[in-house]
Coordinates of C-alpha atoms and ligand atoms in Angstrom, one line a residue:
M1 CA -20.2 -29.1 96.6
G2 CA -16.6 -30.2 96.6
F3 CA -14.9 -33.4 95.2
S4 CA -15.5 -35.4 98.2
A5 CA -19.2 -34.7 98.0
L6 CA -19.1 -35.8 94.4
K7 CA -17.2 -39.0 95.2
S8 CA -20.1 -40.1 97.8
E9 CA -22.8 -39.5 95.0
V10 CA -20.7 -41.6 92.3
K11 CA -20.2 -44.3 94.9
H12 CA -24.0 -44.8 94.8
G13 CA -24.1 -45.1 91.1
P14 CA -23.3 -48.1 88.9
K15 CA -19.6 -49.4 88.9
R16 CA -18.0 -48.6 85.3
S17 CA -15.5 -50.2 83.3
L18 CA -12.3 -48.0 82.2
T19 CA -9.8 -48.4 79.5
V20 CA -6.5 -46.7 79.7
A21 CA -4.7 -46.0 76.7
W22 CA -1.1 -47.2 76.7
G23 CA -1.0 -47.7 80.6
L24 CA 2.8 -47.6 81.1
D25 CA 2.3 -45.0 83.9
P26 CA 2.7 -46.0 87.7
G27 CA 0.5 -42.9 88.6
V28 CA -2.2 -43.7 86.3
L29 CA -2.2 -47.4 87.4
L30 CA -2.3 -46.3 90.9
A31 CA -5.3 -44.0 90.5
C32 CA -7.3 -46.9 88.7
R33 CA -6.3 -49.2 91.8
Q34 CA -7.8 -46.7 93.9
A35 CA -11.1 -46.3 91.9
L36 CA -11.4 -50.0 91.9
D37 CA -10.8 -50.4 95.6
E38 CA -13.3 -47.4 96.4
G39 CA -15.9 -49.0 94.4
F40 CA -16.2 -46.5 91.3
L41 CA -14.9 -49.1 88.9
H42 CA -15.4 -52.8 88.3
E43 CA -12.7 -53.3 85.7
V44 CA -9.8 -51.4 84.3
I45 CA -8.4 -52.6 80.8
V46 CA -4.8 -51.4 79.9
T47 CA -3.5 -51.3 76.6
G48 CA 0.1 -51.4 76.1
P49 CA 3.1 -53.8 76.4
S50 CA 1.7 -56.2 79.0
E51 CA 5.0 -57.7 80.3
E52 CA 6.4 -54.3 80.8
I53 CA 3.3 -53.1 82.5
E54 CA 3.3 -56.1 84.8
A55 CA 7.0 -55.5 85.7
M56 CA 6.1 -51.8 86.4
A57 CA 3.2 -52.8 88.7
S58 CA 5.3 -55.4 90.5
G59 CA 8.2 -52.8 91.1
A60 CA 5.5 -50.3 92.5
S61 CA 4.2 -53.0 94.8
L62 CA 0.7 -52.4 92.8
S63 CA -1.9 -55.3 92.7
L64 CA -3.1 -55.8 89.1
E65 CA -6.4 -57.8 90.4
G66 CA -9.4 -56.4 88.4
F67 CA -7.3 -55.4 85.8
V68 CA -7.1 -56.8 82.1
L69 CA -4.1 -56.3 80.2
A70 CA -4.6 -55.9 76.4
D71 CA -1.3 -56.1 74.4
A72 CA -0.3 -53.1 72.0
E73 CA 3.3 -52.5 70.6
T74 CA 3.0 -48.7 70.2
P75 CA 1.4 -45.6 71.9
E76 CA -0.6 -45.0 68.7
A77 CA -1.7 -48.8 68.6
G78 CA -2.5 -48.7 72.3
S79 CA -4.6 -45.5 71.7
A80 CA -6.5 -47.1 68.7
L81 CA -7.1 -50.4 70.5
A82 CA -8.5 -48.4 73.7
V83 CA -10.8 -46.2 71.4
S84 CA -12.1 -49.4 69.6
L85 CA -12.9 -51.0 73.0
I86 CA -15.0 -48.1 73.7
R87 CA -16.5 -48.2 70.3
Q88 CA -17.5 -51.8 70.6
G89 CA -19.3 -51.3 73.9
K90 CA -16.7 -53.3 75.8
S91 CA -15.9 -50.6 78.0
D92 CA -17.6 -47.4 79.4
L93 CA -14.7 -45.0 79.8
L94 CA -11.4 -43.8 78.3
M95 CA -8.5 -42.6 80.2
K96 CA -5.2 -41.2 78.8
G97 CA -1.9 -43.1 80.0
N98 CA 1.6 -42.3 79.0
V99 CA 0.9 -41.1 75.6
S100 CA 0.8 -37.4 74.5
T101 CA -2.6 -35.6 74.4
S102 CA -2.5 -35.3 70.5
T103 CA -2.1 -39.1 70.2
I104 CA -4.9 -39.9 72.1
L105 CA -7.2 -37.2 70.6
R106 CA -6.3 -38.2 67.2
A107 CA -7.4 -41.8 67.8
V108 CA -10.6 -40.4 69.2
L109 CA -11.2 -37.9 66.4
H110 CA -10.5 -40.7 63.8
K111 CA -13.1 -40.5 61.2
E112 CA -13.9 -44.2 60.6
H113 CA -12.7 -45.7 63.9
G114 CA -12.9 -42.9 66.5
I115 CA -15.6 -41.9 68.9
R116 CA -16.5 -38.6 68.3
S117 CA -20.3 -37.5 68.2
Q118 CA -22.0 -34.8 66.4
A119 CA -20.5 -32.2 69.0
L120 CA -17.1 -30.5 69.1
L121 CA -15.0 -32.1 71.8
S122 CA -13.4 -29.6 74.4
H123 CA -11.6 -30.0 77.7
I124 CA -13.0 -29.1 80.7
A125 CA -11.2 -28.9 84.0
V126 CA -13.0 -28.8 87.3
V127 CA -11.5 -26.9 90.2
E128 CA -12.2 -26.9 93.8
L129 CA -11.7 -23.6 95.2
G130 CA -10.5 -22.8 98.7
N131 CA -14.1 -22.4 100.0
G132 CA -14.9 -26.0 98.8
R133 CA -16.9 -24.8 95.7
L134 CA -16.3 -26.6 92.4
V135 CA -15.8 -24.3 89.3
L136 CA -15.3 -25.3 85.6
L137 CA -12.4 -23.9 83.5
T138 CA -12.4 -24.5 79.6
D139 CA -10.7 -25.1 77.2
A140 CA -7.0 -25.7 78.8
A141 CA -6.1 -28.8 76.5
M142 CA -7.9 -29.4 73.2
N143 CA -8.9 -26.5 71.1
V144 CA -5.9 -24.3 70.2
K145 CA -7.5 -21.1 68.7
P146 CA -11.3 -21.5 68.3
D147 CA -13.3 -19.4 66.2
L148 CA -16.8 -17.9 67.5
T149 CA -18.6 -21.0 66.5
Q150 CA -16.2 -23.3 68.3
K151 CA -16.3 -21.0 71.2
S152 CA -20.0 -21.1 71.5
Q153 CA -19.8 -24.9 71.3
I154 CA -16.9 -25.1 73.8
L155 CA -19.2 -23.0 76.2
D156 CA -22.2 -25.1 75.5
N157 CA -20.3 -28.2 76.4
A158 CA -19.4 -26.8 79.8
I159 CA -22.9 -25.5 80.6
Q160 CA -24.0 -29.1 79.9
F161 CA -21.4 -30.5 82.1
A162 CA -22.0 -28.0 84.9
W163 CA -25.6 -29.0 84.9
S164 CA -24.6 -32.8 84.9
I165 CA -22.6 -32.6 88.1
G166 CA -25.4 -30.6 89.9
I167 CA -24.4 -27.1 89.1
S168 CA -28.1 -25.4 88.1
M169 CA -28.2 -22.3 86.2
P170 CA -24.5 -22.0 85.9
K171 CA -23.1 -18.6 85.6
A172 CA -20.4 -18.3 83.0
A173 CA -17.8 -15.9 82.6
V174 CA -16.2 -15.2 79.3
L175 CA -12.5 -14.1 80.0
A176 CA -10.6 -11.5 78.2
S177 CA -8.1 -9.2 79.4
V178 CA -10.4 -6.3 79.8
E179 CA -14.2 -5.9 81.0
T180 CA -15.1 -3.5 78.2
V181 CA -15.7 -4.1 74.4
N182 CA -12.8 -3.1 72.3
P183 CA -13.4 -3.5 68.7
Q184 CA -9.6 -3.9 68.2
M185 CA -9.7 -6.9 70.5
Q186 CA -11.6 -9.8 69.0
D187 CA -11.8 -11.8 72.3
T188 CA -13.8 -8.9 73.7
L189 CA -16.3 -9.0 70.6
D190 CA -16.6 -12.8 71.0
A191 CA -17.3 -12.5 74.6
A192 CA -20.2 -10.0 74.0
C193 CA -21.8 -12.2 71.3
L194 CA -21.5 -15.2 73.6
T195 CA -23.2 -13.0 76.2
V196 CA -26.3 -12.2 73.9
M197 CA -26.4 -15.9 72.8
G198 CA -26.9 -16.6 76.5
Q199 CA -29.6 -14.1 76.8
R200 CA -31.5 -15.2 73.8
G201 CA -31.4 -18.9 75.2
Q202 CA -29.2 -20.1 72.4
F203 CA -27.2 -22.8 74.5
S204 CA -28.6 -26.2 74.8
K205 CA -29.4 -25.7 78.5
P206 CA -29.9 -22.3 80.5
A207 CA -27.2 -20.6 81.9
L208 CA -26.3 -16.8 82.9
V209 CA -23.4 -15.8 80.6
D210 CA -21.5 -12.6 80.8
G211 CA -18.1 -11.3 79.2
P212 CA -15.9 -9.8 78.6
L213 CA -14.9 -10.2 82.1
A214 CA -11.1 -9.9 83.2
F215 CA -10.3 -12.7 85.6
D216 CA -10.0 -10.5 88.6
N217 CA -13.8 -9.1 88.3
A218 CA -15.0 -12.8 87.1
Y219 CA -13.4 -14.1 90.4
S220 CA -13.9 -11.3 92.9
K221 CA -17.1 -9.6 93.6
E222 CA -15.1 -6.7 95.2
A223 CA -12.9 -6.3 92.1
A224 CA -15.9 -6.0 90.1
L225 CA -17.6 -3.5 92.3
H226 CA -14.3 -1.6 92.6
K227 CA -14.5 -1.2 88.8
G228 CA -18.3 -0.3 88.9
I229 CA -19.2 -3.6 86.9
K230 CA -22.8 -4.5 87.4
S231 CA -23.0 -8.2 86.6
E232 CA -24.9 -11.2 88.0
V233 CA -21.8 -13.5 87.1
A234 CA -18.9 -11.4 88.5
G235 CA -17.4 -12.8 91.7
E236 CA -19.9 -15.8 91.4
A237 CA -18.9 -17.6 88.0
D238 CA -19.2 -21.3 88.1
I239 CA -17.5 -21.5 84.6
F240 CA -14.3 -19.8 83.6
M241 CA -14.1 -19.7 80.0
V242 CA -11.0 -18.7 78.4
Q243 CA -10.6 -17.9 74.6
E244 CA -7.6 -19.9 73.5
L245 CA -5.6 -22.9 74.9
T246 CA -2.4 -21.0 75.9
A247 CA -4.6 -18.7 78.3
G248 CA -6.5 -21.7 79.6
N249 CA -3.2 -23.8 80.0
L250 CA -1.6 -21.2 81.7
L251 CA -4.5 -20.6 84.3
Y252 CA -4.9 -24.3 84.8
K253 CA -1.2 -24.7 85.8
S254 CA -1.1 -21.4 88.0
L255 CA -4.2 -22.5 89.9
S256 CA -2.5 -25.8 90.4
Y257 CA 0.9 -24.9 91.3
V258 CA 0.8 -21.5 92.6
G259 CA -2.8 -21.6 94.0
G260 CA -2.4 -25.4 95.2
L261 CA -5.9 -26.1 94.3
S262 CA -7.3 -29.6 93.4
I263 CA -8.1 -29.9 89.7
A264 CA -9.3 -32.7 87.6
G265 CA -9.8 -32.6 83.7
I266 CA -11.9 -34.4 81.1
I267 CA -12.5 -34.2 77.6
Y268 CA -16.2 -33.9 77.0
G269 CA -18.4 -34.3 73.7
A270 CA -17.1 -37.8 72.6
S271 CA -19.4 -40.9 73.1
C272 CA -17.9 -41.0 76.6
P273 CA -15.9 -38.7 78.9
I274 CA -12.3 -39.3 78.5
V275 CA -10.0 -39.0 81.7
L276 CA -7.2 -36.7 80.7
T277 CA -4.5 -36.2 83.4
S278 CA -1.0 -35.4 83.1
R279 CA 1.9 -37.0 84.8
A280 CA 2.6 -34.0 87.1
D281 CA -1.2 -34.1 88.5
S282 CA -1.3 -35.5 92.1
P283 CA -2.9 -39.2 92.6
E284 CA -5.7 -37.5 94.2
S285 CA -6.2 -35.3 91.1
K286 CA -6.0 -38.4 88.9
L287 CA -8.8 -40.1 90.8
N288 CA -10.9 -37.1 91.1
A289 CA -11.1 -37.2 87.3
I290 CA -12.0 -40.6 87.1
V291 CA -14.8 -39.7 89.4
L292 CA -15.9 -36.9 87.2
A293 CA -16.0 -38.9 84.2
C294 CA -18.1 -41.6 86.0
K295 CA -20.7 -38.8 86.9
G296 CA -20.6 -37.3 83.5
L297 CA -21.3 -40.8 81.8
S298 CA -24.1 -41.3 84.5
Q299 CA -25.9 -38.1 83.6
G300 CA -25.4 -38.8 79.8
R301 CA -27.0 -42.3 80.0
E302 CA -29.5 -42.3 82.7
Ligands
COD1 N1 -14.0 -31.8 68.0 C1 -14.2 -32.5 67.0 N2 -13.7 -32.7 65.9 C2 -12.4 -32.2 65.8 C3 -12.0 -31.4 67.0 C4 -12.6 -31.2 68.0 N3 -12.2 -30.6 69.1 N4 -10.7 -31.1 66.5 C5 -10.6 -31.4 65.0 N5 -11.5 -32.1 64.8 C6 -11.8 -32.8 63.5 C7 -11.6 -32.0 62.4 O1 -13.0 -31.4 62.0 C8 -11.2 -32.8 61.2 O2 -12.3 -33.6 60.9 C9 -10.1 -34.1 62.2 O3 -10.7 -33.7 63.3 C10 -8.8 -33.5 62.1 O4 -8.7 -32.1 62.4 P1 -7.2 -31.5 62.5 O5 -6.7 -31.6 61.2 O6 -7.5 -29.9 62.8 O7 -6.8 -32.3 63.5 P2 -5.2 -32.7 64.1 O8 -5.3 -34.2 64.2 O9 -4.3 -32.0 63.4 O10 -5.5 -31.9 65.3 C11 -6.5 -32.2 66.6 C12 -5.8 -32.4 67.8 C13 -7.1 -32.3 68.9 C14 -4.8 -33.3 68.0 C15 -5.0 -30.8 68.1 O11 -6.2 -29.8 67.9 C16 -4.3 -30.6 69.1 O12 -2.9 -31.0 68.9 N6 -4.8 -30.0 70.0 C17 -3.9 -29.9 71.4 C18 -3.9 -31.0 72.1 C19 -2.7 -30.8 73.1 O13 -1.4 -30.8 72.7 N7 -3.0 -30.4 74.3 C20 -1.9 -30.4 75.4 C21 -2.1 -29.2 76.0 S1 -1.9 -29.6 77.8

């Protein structure tokens, strides 16, 4: 299944309300416009300086029909207001506007006013491969240097999300720079632990976990066979889990810029999925991320 099949599924589900935190970004507003027009959303609330947002929309010939503007003076205040609307149940989904990732995440994580749940929050990118298959990459944008406990939660989030978008019994590759356990390389030890946790059924949903695998043998069956690796995950991974943010971010951007693949990202584990796009993402990628969040929400609630 690719993004277009996912879109058709979501179109048949309930229409959602989405709130953009600090919506001073024509690309984000355009993606929201498309999501309204295509019937994924029924309302878009935009926090930020209303007059500037109206002027920006008019300059881009973008109709704000279906939008509700909620005044806020700073990106921090806009993020806090957006999070509070979700917290009060006035909107279903949150989206990052023209704020830094850490600003919106701090509002989300706020001890008293945030929307975190019991779970660790993590970033999940969904990538459409050249053959039209959707695979997950995690964590490319939130947890900087997770320890083993956090890695197990990041993997658990990805396994849950894979099931929620229709990938049953996901195969998860825990990536390292080599495919053998090297006691001097902590990532390979952690990958081996996560593999055993998978074998013992320690994740909240079933999955086939294998690691350490280097990216080449996780991605390509031929590469794995060439190295004599016997693995049910090698060459068939649905989830590519990196072990720190920099590796994830480099992989994300390489797949997008060098590989030209469609990628959409969300934060998973809060009281609702959070759409996280960067300014450089294409309009299509931003719309895909909204669709993903709608799908994640449906699975969580129904
Ligand atoms: N899930 C749940 N709770 C969390 C998480 C998480 N992933 N991270 C932190 N918390 C909780 C902590 O337990 C603590 O109670 C509180 O939040 C504050 O924790 P700190 O002190 O670690 O938080 P901050 O505010 O210093 O940093 C949290 C960020 C998410 C902002 C930080 O980790 C960050 O900047 N991440 C990278 C974001 C980024 O720049 N991405 C861009 C790459 S594209």
